[in-house]
Short mmCIF file of C-alpha atoms in Angstrom, two decimals:
data_model
loop_
_atom_site.label_atom_id
_atom_site.label_comp_id
_atom_site.label_asym_id
_atom_site.label_seq_id
_atom_site.Cartn_x
_atom_site.Cartn_y
_atom_site.Cartn_z
CA MET A 1 84.56 133.44 108.08
CA LYS A 2 84.40 137.18 107.14
CA LYS A 3 81.75 138.25 104.79
CA ASP A 4 83.99 139.73 102.24
CA SER A 5 86.04 136.45 101.91
CA PRO A 6 86.34 135.34 98.29
CA MET A 7 85.36 131.82 99.54
CA ARG A 8 81.76 130.63 99.87
CA LEU A 9 80.37 127.61 101.31
CA ASP A 10 78.79 124.97 99.20
CA GLU A 11 74.97 125.97 98.98
CA GLU A 12 73.92 122.76 100.60
CA HIS A 13 75.55 123.74 104.00
CA ASN A 14 75.61 126.70 106.52
CA GLN A 15 78.46 128.03 108.34
CA ASN A 16 77.64 126.40 111.56
CA GLU A 17 77.76 123.04 109.90
CA LEU A 18 81.16 123.67 108.51
CA THR A 19 82.98 124.86 111.62
CA LEU A 20 81.32 122.39 114.05
CA ALA A 21 81.44 119.51 111.33
CA GLY A 22 77.58 119.33 111.82
CA THR A 23 75.49 117.46 114.28
CA GLY A 24 75.75 113.76 113.86
CA TRP A 25 79.03 113.99 112.04
CA GLN A 26 80.04 110.54 113.29
CA LYS A 27 77.16 108.69 111.19
CA ARG A 28 78.10 110.72 108.01
CA TYR A 29 81.95 110.07 108.56
CA TRP A 30 81.73 106.38 109.01
CA PHE A 31 79.16 105.75 106.31
CA ILE A 32 81.22 107.60 103.58
CA PHE A 33 84.59 106.20 104.55
CA SER A 34 83.35 102.79 105.31
CA GLY A 35 82.04 102.86 101.69
CA GLN A 36 85.30 104.02 100.43
CA ALA A 37 87.01 101.32 102.46
CA PHE A 38 85.02 98.48 100.51
CA SER A 39 85.90 100.37 97.06
CA ILE A 40 89.64 100.29 98.23
CA ILE A 41 89.19 96.54 99.13
CA GLY A 42 87.99 95.93 95.57
CA SER A 43 90.84 98.03 93.99
CA ALA A 44 93.50 96.51 96.24
CA LEU A 45 92.28 92.88 95.29
CA THR A 46 92.22 93.91 91.56
CA GLN A 47 95.88 95.24 91.99
CA PHE A 48 96.89 91.96 93.71
CA VAL A 49 95.30 89.76 91.14
CA LEU A 50 96.62 91.58 88.04
CA MET A 51 100.15 92.20 89.35
CA TRP A 52 100.31 88.51 90.30
CA TRP A 53 99.25 87.49 86.73
CA ILE A 54 101.97 89.51 85.27
CA ALA A 55 104.52 88.15 87.45
CA ASP A 56 103.41 84.62 87.05
CA THR A 57 102.86 84.89 83.28
CA THR A 58 105.88 86.69 82.27
CA GLY A 59 108.42 86.43 85.20
CA SER A 60 109.68 89.77 84.09
CA VAL A 61 110.97 92.72 86.25
CA SER A 62 110.60 94.96 83.35
CA LYS A 63 106.89 94.12 82.73
CA LEU A 64 106.15 94.59 86.23
CA ALA A 65 107.75 97.90 86.35
CA MET A 66 105.96 98.85 83.39
CA ALA A 67 102.75 97.94 85.01
CA GLY A 68 103.39 99.86 88.13
CA THR A 69 104.59 103.03 85.86
CA VAL A 70 101.42 103.03 83.80
CA ALA A 71 99.20 102.83 86.94
CA LEU A 72 101.22 105.72 88.73
CA LEU A 73 102.27 108.18 85.97
CA PRO A 74 98.64 109.15 84.87
CA GLN A 75 97.77 109.84 88.62
CA ALA A 76 101.02 111.99 88.93
CA LEU A 77 100.53 114.04 85.84
CA LEU A 78 96.63 114.63 86.48
CA SER A 79 96.94 115.32 90.42
CA PRO A 80 97.25 119.02 90.09
CA VAL A 81 94.08 119.15 87.90
CA GLY A 82 92.46 116.83 90.29
CA GLY A 83 93.34 119.16 93.14
CA VAL A 84 91.95 122.15 91.47
CA PHE A 85 88.75 120.41 90.69
CA ALA A 86 88.56 119.16 94.36
CA ASP A 87 88.80 122.69 95.60
CA ARG A 88 86.36 124.29 93.04
CA TYR A 89 83.76 121.63 92.25
CA SER A 90 81.73 119.14 94.44
CA ARG A 91 84.04 116.79 96.10
CA ARG A 92 81.24 114.37 96.53
CA LEU A 93 80.50 114.18 92.80
CA ILE A 94 84.14 113.81 91.79
CA MET A 95 84.36 110.86 94.15
CA ILE A 96 81.24 109.37 92.60
CA LEU A 97 82.35 109.67 89.04
CA ALA A 98 85.74 108.42 89.68
CA ASP A 99 84.79 105.35 91.18
CA ALA A 100 81.96 104.87 88.44
CA VAL A 101 84.63 105.20 85.68
CA SER A 102 87.18 102.85 87.38
CA ALA A 103 84.11 100.26 87.75
CA ILE A 104 83.42 100.51 84.19
CA CYS A 105 87.01 99.94 83.18
CA MET A 106 87.17 97.04 85.32
CA ALA A 107 83.96 95.55 83.77
CA GLY A 108 85.71 95.99 80.40
CA LEU A 109 88.77 94.04 81.40
CA MET A 110 86.56 91.37 83.19
CA LEU A 111 84.93 90.68 79.78
CA LEU A 112 88.29 90.46 78.04
CA PHE A 113 89.54 87.79 80.40
CA ILE A 114 86.36 85.82 80.22
CA THR A 115 86.23 85.88 76.33
CA ASP A 116 90.03 84.83 76.36
CA SER A 117 90.86 88.13 74.59
CA ILE A 118 93.27 89.64 77.00
CA GLU A 119 96.65 91.04 76.18
CA LEU A 120 99.22 92.67 78.27
CA TRP A 121 98.57 95.99 76.76
CA HIS A 122 94.81 95.86 77.74
CA ILE A 123 95.75 95.68 81.48
CA TYR A 124 98.33 98.50 80.87
CA ILE A 125 95.53 100.75 79.48
CA MET A 126 92.95 99.93 82.14
CA MET A 127 95.56 100.54 85.02
CA GLY A 128 96.43 103.78 83.41
CA ILE A 129 92.90 104.86 83.51
CA ARG A 130 92.22 103.78 86.99
CA GLY A 131 95.24 105.82 87.89
CA ALA A 132 93.93 108.66 86.31
CA MET A 133 90.74 108.61 88.27
CA GLN A 134 92.61 108.10 91.32
CA ALA A 135 94.10 111.65 90.65
CA PHE A 136 90.66 113.07 91.06
CA GLN A 137 89.34 110.79 93.78
CA ALA A 138 92.21 111.02 96.42
CA PRO A 139 92.45 114.76 96.79
CA ALA A 140 88.59 115.02 96.87
CA ALA A 141 88.43 112.43 99.56
CA GLU A 142 91.40 113.63 101.59
CA ALA A 143 90.20 117.33 101.56
CA SER A 144 86.52 116.08 102.56
CA ALA A 145 87.73 114.37 105.63
CA ALA A 146 88.68 117.76 107.34
CA MET A 147 85.31 119.02 106.67
CA ILE A 148 83.43 116.08 108.02
CA VAL A 149 85.22 115.75 111.45
CA PRO A 150 86.21 118.42 114.27
CA GLU A 151 89.70 119.53 114.16
CA ASP A 152 90.54 117.83 117.37
CA PHE A 153 89.42 114.42 115.99
CA LEU A 154 91.74 114.68 112.87
CA PRO A 155 94.67 112.78 114.35
CA ARG A 156 92.26 110.07 115.43
CA ALA A 157 90.49 110.16 112.12
CA ALA A 158 93.75 109.70 110.35
CA GLY A 159 94.46 106.57 112.62
CA LEU A 160 91.25 105.14 112.02
CA ASN A 161 91.51 105.69 108.26
CA GLN A 162 94.94 103.82 108.44
CA ILE A 163 92.96 100.95 110.27
CA LEU A 164 90.47 100.75 107.55
CA TYR A 165 93.16 100.68 105.00
CA GLY A 166 94.98 97.95 106.84
CA ALA A 167 91.91 96.01 106.90
CA THR A 168 91.66 96.30 103.17
CA LEU A 169 94.96 94.71 102.93
CA ILE A 170 94.03 91.75 105.14
CA ALA A 171 90.88 91.21 103.21
CA SER A 172 92.15 91.96 99.68
CA ALA A 173 95.27 89.83 99.56
CA PRO A 174 93.69 86.40 101.01
CA MET A 175 90.52 87.28 98.91
CA GLY A 176 92.49 87.79 95.77
CA ALA A 177 94.55 84.47 96.46
CA LEU A 178 91.28 82.59 97.00
CA ALA A 179 89.52 84.21 94.04
CA VAL A 180 92.34 83.22 91.65
CA SER A 181 92.19 79.50 93.14
CA VAL A 182 88.53 78.93 92.89
CA MET A 183 87.38 81.10 89.82
CA PRO A 184 88.60 82.26 86.42
CA LEU A 185 90.44 85.40 86.76
CA GLY A 186 88.01 87.40 84.86
CA TRP A 187 85.02 86.54 87.36
CA ALA A 188 87.50 87.36 90.25
CA LEU A 189 87.75 90.99 88.91
CA SER A 190 83.85 91.27 89.15
CA ILE A 191 84.52 91.61 92.92
CA ASP A 192 86.01 95.09 92.14
CA VAL A 193 82.82 96.28 90.33
CA PHE A 194 80.58 95.40 93.06
CA THR A 195 82.80 97.10 95.80
CA ALA A 196 83.16 100.19 93.74
CA LEU A 197 79.13 100.46 93.84
CA LEU A 198 79.35 100.02 97.64
CA GLY A 199 81.78 102.94 97.70
CA ILE A 200 79.56 105.22 95.56
CA ALA A 201 76.30 104.36 97.52
CA PRO A 202 76.69 106.38 100.61
CA LEU A 203 77.64 109.42 98.55
CA PHE A 204 74.11 109.57 97.37
CA PHE A 205 72.66 109.95 100.76
CA PHE A 206 75.28 112.08 102.80
CA SER A 207 76.46 115.55 101.72
CA ILE A 208 80.03 116.94 102.31
CA PRO A 209 80.49 120.50 103.67
CA GLN A 210 82.87 122.47 101.36
CA TYR A 211 84.22 125.94 100.62
CA ARG A 212 83.78 126.93 96.97
CA LYS A 213 85.32 129.79 94.99
CA PRO A 214 82.83 131.93 93.15
CA ARG A 215 82.77 131.76 89.53
CA ASN A 216 84.89 134.40 88.07
CA GLY A 217 84.05 134.24 84.33
CA GLN A 218 87.53 133.00 83.47
CA GLN A 219 88.02 129.88 81.27
CA LEU A 220 88.49 126.65 83.23
CA LEU A 221 92.03 126.07 81.88
CA HIS A 222 92.94 129.63 83.11
CA ASN A 223 91.38 128.81 86.55
CA ILE A 224 93.44 125.53 86.84
CA VAL A 225 96.71 127.11 85.92
CA SER A 226 96.17 130.10 88.34
CA GLU A 227 94.74 128.05 91.14
CA LEU A 228 97.59 125.37 90.92
CA LYS A 229 100.03 128.28 90.93
CA GLU A 230 98.50 129.21 94.32
CA GLY A 231 99.19 125.79 95.69
CA ILE A 232 102.82 125.67 94.29
CA ILE A 233 103.48 129.16 95.71
CA LEU A 234 102.31 128.22 99.12
CA VAL A 235 104.67 125.26 99.19
CA TRP A 236 107.40 126.92 97.70
CA ASN A 237 107.29 129.91 100.10
CA ASP A 238 107.21 127.94 103.24
CA GLN A 239 110.44 126.27 103.80
CA GLY A 240 109.17 123.63 106.21
CA LEU A 241 106.52 122.35 103.73
CA LYS A 242 108.93 122.62 100.80
CA ARG A 243 111.66 120.43 102.64
CA LEU A 244 108.84 117.99 103.67
CA PHE A 245 107.60 117.44 100.02
CA LEU A 246 110.99 117.05 98.90
CA LEU A 247 111.96 114.45 101.51
CA LEU A 248 108.68 112.54 100.83
CA GLY A 249 109.48 112.58 97.09
CA CYS A 250 112.94 111.18 97.54
CA ILE A 251 111.72 108.30 99.75
CA VAL A 252 109.12 107.26 97.56
CA LEU A 253 111.58 107.35 94.49
CA ILE A 254 113.83 104.95 96.51
CA ILE A 255 111.33 102.48 97.94
CA MET A 256 108.31 102.32 95.80
CA PRO A 257 109.83 99.54 93.67
CA THR A 258 109.60 97.17 96.56
CA PHE A 259 105.95 97.17 96.79
CA THR A 260 105.80 96.36 92.83
CA PHE A 261 108.26 93.62 93.05
CA VAL A 262 107.21 91.78 96.19
CA PRO A 263 105.58 89.08 93.92
CA LEU A 264 108.98 88.43 92.26
CA LEU A 265 110.77 88.45 95.66
CA ILE A 266 108.39 85.60 96.87
CA LYS A 267 108.48 83.77 93.47
CA ASP A 268 112.24 83.81 92.71
CA TYR A 269 113.87 84.07 96.13
CA PHE A 270 111.62 82.34 98.71
CA LYS A 271 110.10 79.96 95.83
CA GLY A 272 106.54 80.75 96.94
CA SER A 273 103.26 81.02 95.13
CA VAL A 274 100.16 83.15 94.98
CA ARG A 275 99.39 81.80 98.46
CA GLU A 276 102.50 83.13 99.91
CA VAL A 277 102.08 86.50 98.30
CA GLY A 278 98.62 86.66 99.94
CA ILE A 279 100.10 85.76 103.31
CA MET A 280 102.63 88.51 103.03
CA GLU A 281 100.19 91.23 101.85
CA GLY A 282 97.57 90.30 104.46
CA LEU A 283 99.87 90.27 107.36
CA ALA A 284 100.98 93.69 106.26
CA GLY A 285 97.48 94.78 106.72
CA VAL A 286 97.60 93.33 110.29
CA GLY A 287 100.83 95.65 110.83
CA MET A 288 98.80 98.69 109.36
CA ILE A 289 95.90 97.92 111.70
CA GLY A 290 98.36 97.67 114.59
CA GLY A 291 99.81 101.01 113.75
CA GLY A 292 96.45 102.56 113.20
CA ILE A 293 95.25 101.36 116.62
CA ILE A 294 98.43 102.87 118.37
CA ILE A 295 98.06 106.22 116.50
CA THR A 296 94.45 106.45 117.24
CA LEU A 297 94.89 105.73 121.03
CA ILE A 298 98.02 107.89 121.36
CA ALA A 299 97.00 110.98 118.89
CA PRO A 300 100.60 112.13 118.95
CA LYS A 301 101.23 115.81 119.46
CA ARG A 302 104.78 115.99 118.03
CA LYS A 303 103.74 114.72 114.59
CA MET A 304 107.14 115.41 112.86
CA ILE A 305 109.13 113.13 115.18
CA TRP A 306 106.70 110.38 114.43
CA ILE A 307 106.71 111.07 110.63
CA LEU A 308 110.64 110.91 110.34
CA THR A 309 111.04 108.08 112.77
CA GLY A 310 108.35 105.96 111.24
CA LEU A 311 109.57 106.26 107.81
CA GLY A 312 113.03 105.46 108.87
CA LEU A 313 112.09 102.48 110.55
CA SER A 314 109.90 101.41 107.80
CA CYS A 315 112.54 101.60 105.21
CA PHE A 316 115.13 99.60 107.29
CA ALA A 317 112.60 96.77 107.97
CA ILE A 318 112.32 96.29 104.09
CA SER A 319 115.80 95.42 104.00
CA PHE A 320 115.55 92.82 106.64
CA VAL A 321 112.59 91.20 104.50
CA ALA A 322 115.22 90.44 101.99
CA LEU A 323 118.03 89.60 104.42
CA MET A 324 116.18 86.55 105.93
CA PRO A 325 117.37 83.18 104.68
CA ALA A 326 115.41 81.77 101.77
CA ASP A 327 114.03 78.92 104.00
CA GLN A 328 112.72 81.44 106.80
CA PHE A 329 109.84 82.88 104.93
CA TRP A 330 107.91 83.57 107.99
CA LEU A 331 110.67 85.72 109.51
CA SER A 332 110.44 87.86 105.99
CA VAL A 333 106.86 88.20 106.57
CA PHE A 334 107.47 89.47 110.27
CA TRP A 335 109.68 92.22 108.97
CA TRP A 336 107.24 93.08 106.16
CA ALA A 337 104.38 93.60 108.74
CA ILE A 338 106.80 95.64 111.12
CA SER A 339 107.65 97.82 107.76
CA SER A 340 103.58 98.36 107.62
CA LEU A 341 103.32 99.04 111.12
CA THR A 342 106.02 101.76 111.33
CA PHE A 343 104.89 103.22 108.11
CA ILE A 344 101.46 104.02 109.52
CA PHE A 345 103.45 105.79 112.52
CA ALA A 346 104.63 108.15 109.89
CA ASN A 347 101.60 108.37 107.29
CA ALA A 348 98.65 108.87 109.86
CA PRO A 349 100.33 111.87 111.59
CA LEU A 350 101.45 113.16 108.24
CA THR A 351 97.74 113.26 107.06
CA ALA A 352 96.75 115.01 110.27
CA LEU A 353 99.65 117.53 109.94
CA LEU A 354 98.86 118.61 106.48
CA GLN A 355 95.16 118.83 107.29
CA THR A 356 95.85 120.98 110.30
CA VAL A 357 98.54 123.44 108.84
CA ILE A 358 97.09 123.88 105.40
CA PRO A 359 93.88 126.09 105.10
CA ASN A 360 91.12 123.89 103.89
CA HIS A 361 90.06 125.89 100.67
CA ILE A 362 93.56 125.19 99.29
CA GLN A 363 94.01 121.81 100.74
CA GLY A 364 93.01 120.04 97.53
CA ARG A 365 95.64 121.84 95.45
CA VAL A 366 98.36 121.36 97.97
CA LEU A 367 97.57 117.65 98.59
CA SER A 368 97.55 116.95 94.92
CA LEU A 369 100.67 118.74 94.38
CA LEU A 370 102.18 116.33 96.92
CA ASN A 371 100.49 113.45 95.21
CA MET A 372 102.07 114.63 91.88
CA ILE A 373 105.50 114.72 93.38
CA MET A 374 105.30 111.30 94.87
CA GLY A 375 103.55 109.99 91.74
CA LEU A 376 106.41 111.16 89.51
CA ALA A 377 108.90 109.88 91.90
CA ALA A 378 107.31 106.46 91.91
CA PRO A 379 107.71 105.64 88.18
CA LEU A 380 111.07 107.29 88.07
CA GLY A 381 112.15 104.98 90.95
CA LEU A 382 110.84 102.01 88.96
CA LEU A 383 112.69 102.90 85.80
CA ILE A 384 115.93 103.23 87.88
CA ALA A 385 115.18 100.05 89.84
CA ASN A 386 114.58 98.00 86.71
CA PRO A 387 118.26 97.68 85.42
CA LEU A 388 119.50 97.70 88.95
CA GLY A 389 117.13 94.65 89.68
CA GLU A 390 118.52 92.84 86.60
CA TRP A 391 122.10 93.68 87.78
CA LEU A 392 121.85 93.16 91.74
CA GLY A 393 118.95 90.54 91.80
CA ILE A 394 115.77 91.02 93.32
CA ARG A 395 117.05 90.22 96.84
CA GLY A 396 120.11 92.60 96.51
CA LEU A 397 117.63 95.39 95.19
CA PHE A 398 115.42 95.08 98.37
CA ILE A 399 118.44 95.31 100.68
CA GLY A 400 119.79 98.29 98.97
CA ILE A 401 116.71 100.12 98.61
CA GLY A 402 115.66 99.72 102.38
CA PHE A 403 118.92 101.00 103.88
CA LEU A 404 119.32 104.05 101.51
CA GLY A 405 115.48 104.95 102.16
CA GLY A 406 116.12 104.65 105.93
CA MET A 407 119.25 107.01 105.72
CA VAL A 408 117.26 109.57 103.79
CA ALA A 409 114.26 109.67 106.20
CA PHE A 410 116.56 110.07 109.28
CA SER A 411 118.25 113.00 107.57
CA GLY A 412 115.36 114.93 107.91
CA PHE A 413 116.07 115.31 111.66
CA ALA A 414 119.06 117.60 110.58
CA SER A 415 116.54 120.27 109.36
CA ARG A 416 115.20 122.63 111.99
CA ARG A 417 112.62 123.93 109.55
CA LEU A 418 111.23 120.44 109.04
CA ARG A 419 111.30 119.67 112.84
CA ASN A 420 109.35 122.83 113.46
CA LEU A 421 106.88 122.52 110.79
CA GLU A 422 103.86 121.65 112.91
CA LYS A 423 104.69 124.88 115.13
CA ASP A 424 104.92 127.36 112.29
CA GLU A 425 101.79 128.82 110.75
CA VAL A 426 101.57 128.21 107.01
CA LYS A 427 100.71 131.53 105.47
CA LEU A 428 98.91 132.02 102.18
#
């Protein structure tokens, strides 16, 4: 990097360590992100347990929609701030603090269940705080990945991360179902506190290379606004990125309600219990691992083709989940796993594409902008799906959502700018 660049490297690291990902980068990568995987397992287990408790206790589409909204909306609104923080302050410290606050919140919720003082609004508040922490943790973790591994390893790193996330689903759903079956729900939530500590521990022993902007004497609010504008301007001026972000926002708006309403589909249509929900989510994790392995081995070059095709097939598979007869639960599980597998065909190349075409010193802001768009689209989709679910029924909602999402995804092939995004240089 040129000497007169406004960026500077984190004082803990030198230029060689940054550009070559450091000697022994594999050890640092695996320790940090394996720790994060444990944290994700705990979070997914908690999400599974709480959403099932709401579905089983209330049987209400609107209350499930509210739970999804309060979890996603704070993340969406705070993502731009989280992205600025990820580019300006220590990403490692941000990840530590976000996991620590989430663990404290879960400990409080655990005590409320144990003392039989729990109310639905308690769960909403804790889910909202955890969502807010995710707004800071996600851009810090995503931008850190590109600084830990060499550039030519990024597609494989994205695939490996998807394998880890798939493994968390496999572990968290059965563990959640088992925990609910064998222990009081409050004690089941203690698993999340323990896994959060496992996620934090490696960050005390390994550093993360990072570009930092020098302090300019301006107030923090001024810096947040000005740096957020840089990310927005970059996306707005690049036609390919702008269309990609718009397409992803539309797809999330359409299909996100299905992930929230799965417990109700299983309970009301397939007449299942928490066991069947655990099976469905666990085998979705198998699909994610399968997709991650394929992406890791192939390391696709033409990423946009994989992204659009994977999203389209994943959405269509969601429709087939609900199209199966009520007495053919295992066929619906098969299609749910196919949806997860093909989703990874899109998500892993998407991560690698953004890490490749967006300069790292602005990645936190741009990735958080994408998180904000998708985060706002998700609760909006839930608000729209709530009355539609009451009108069409939960099965009709799944069928319609899947087909509409698939058509929107495949419409991306009509845009030349979108197809050529990975070939065009994103300019600041």
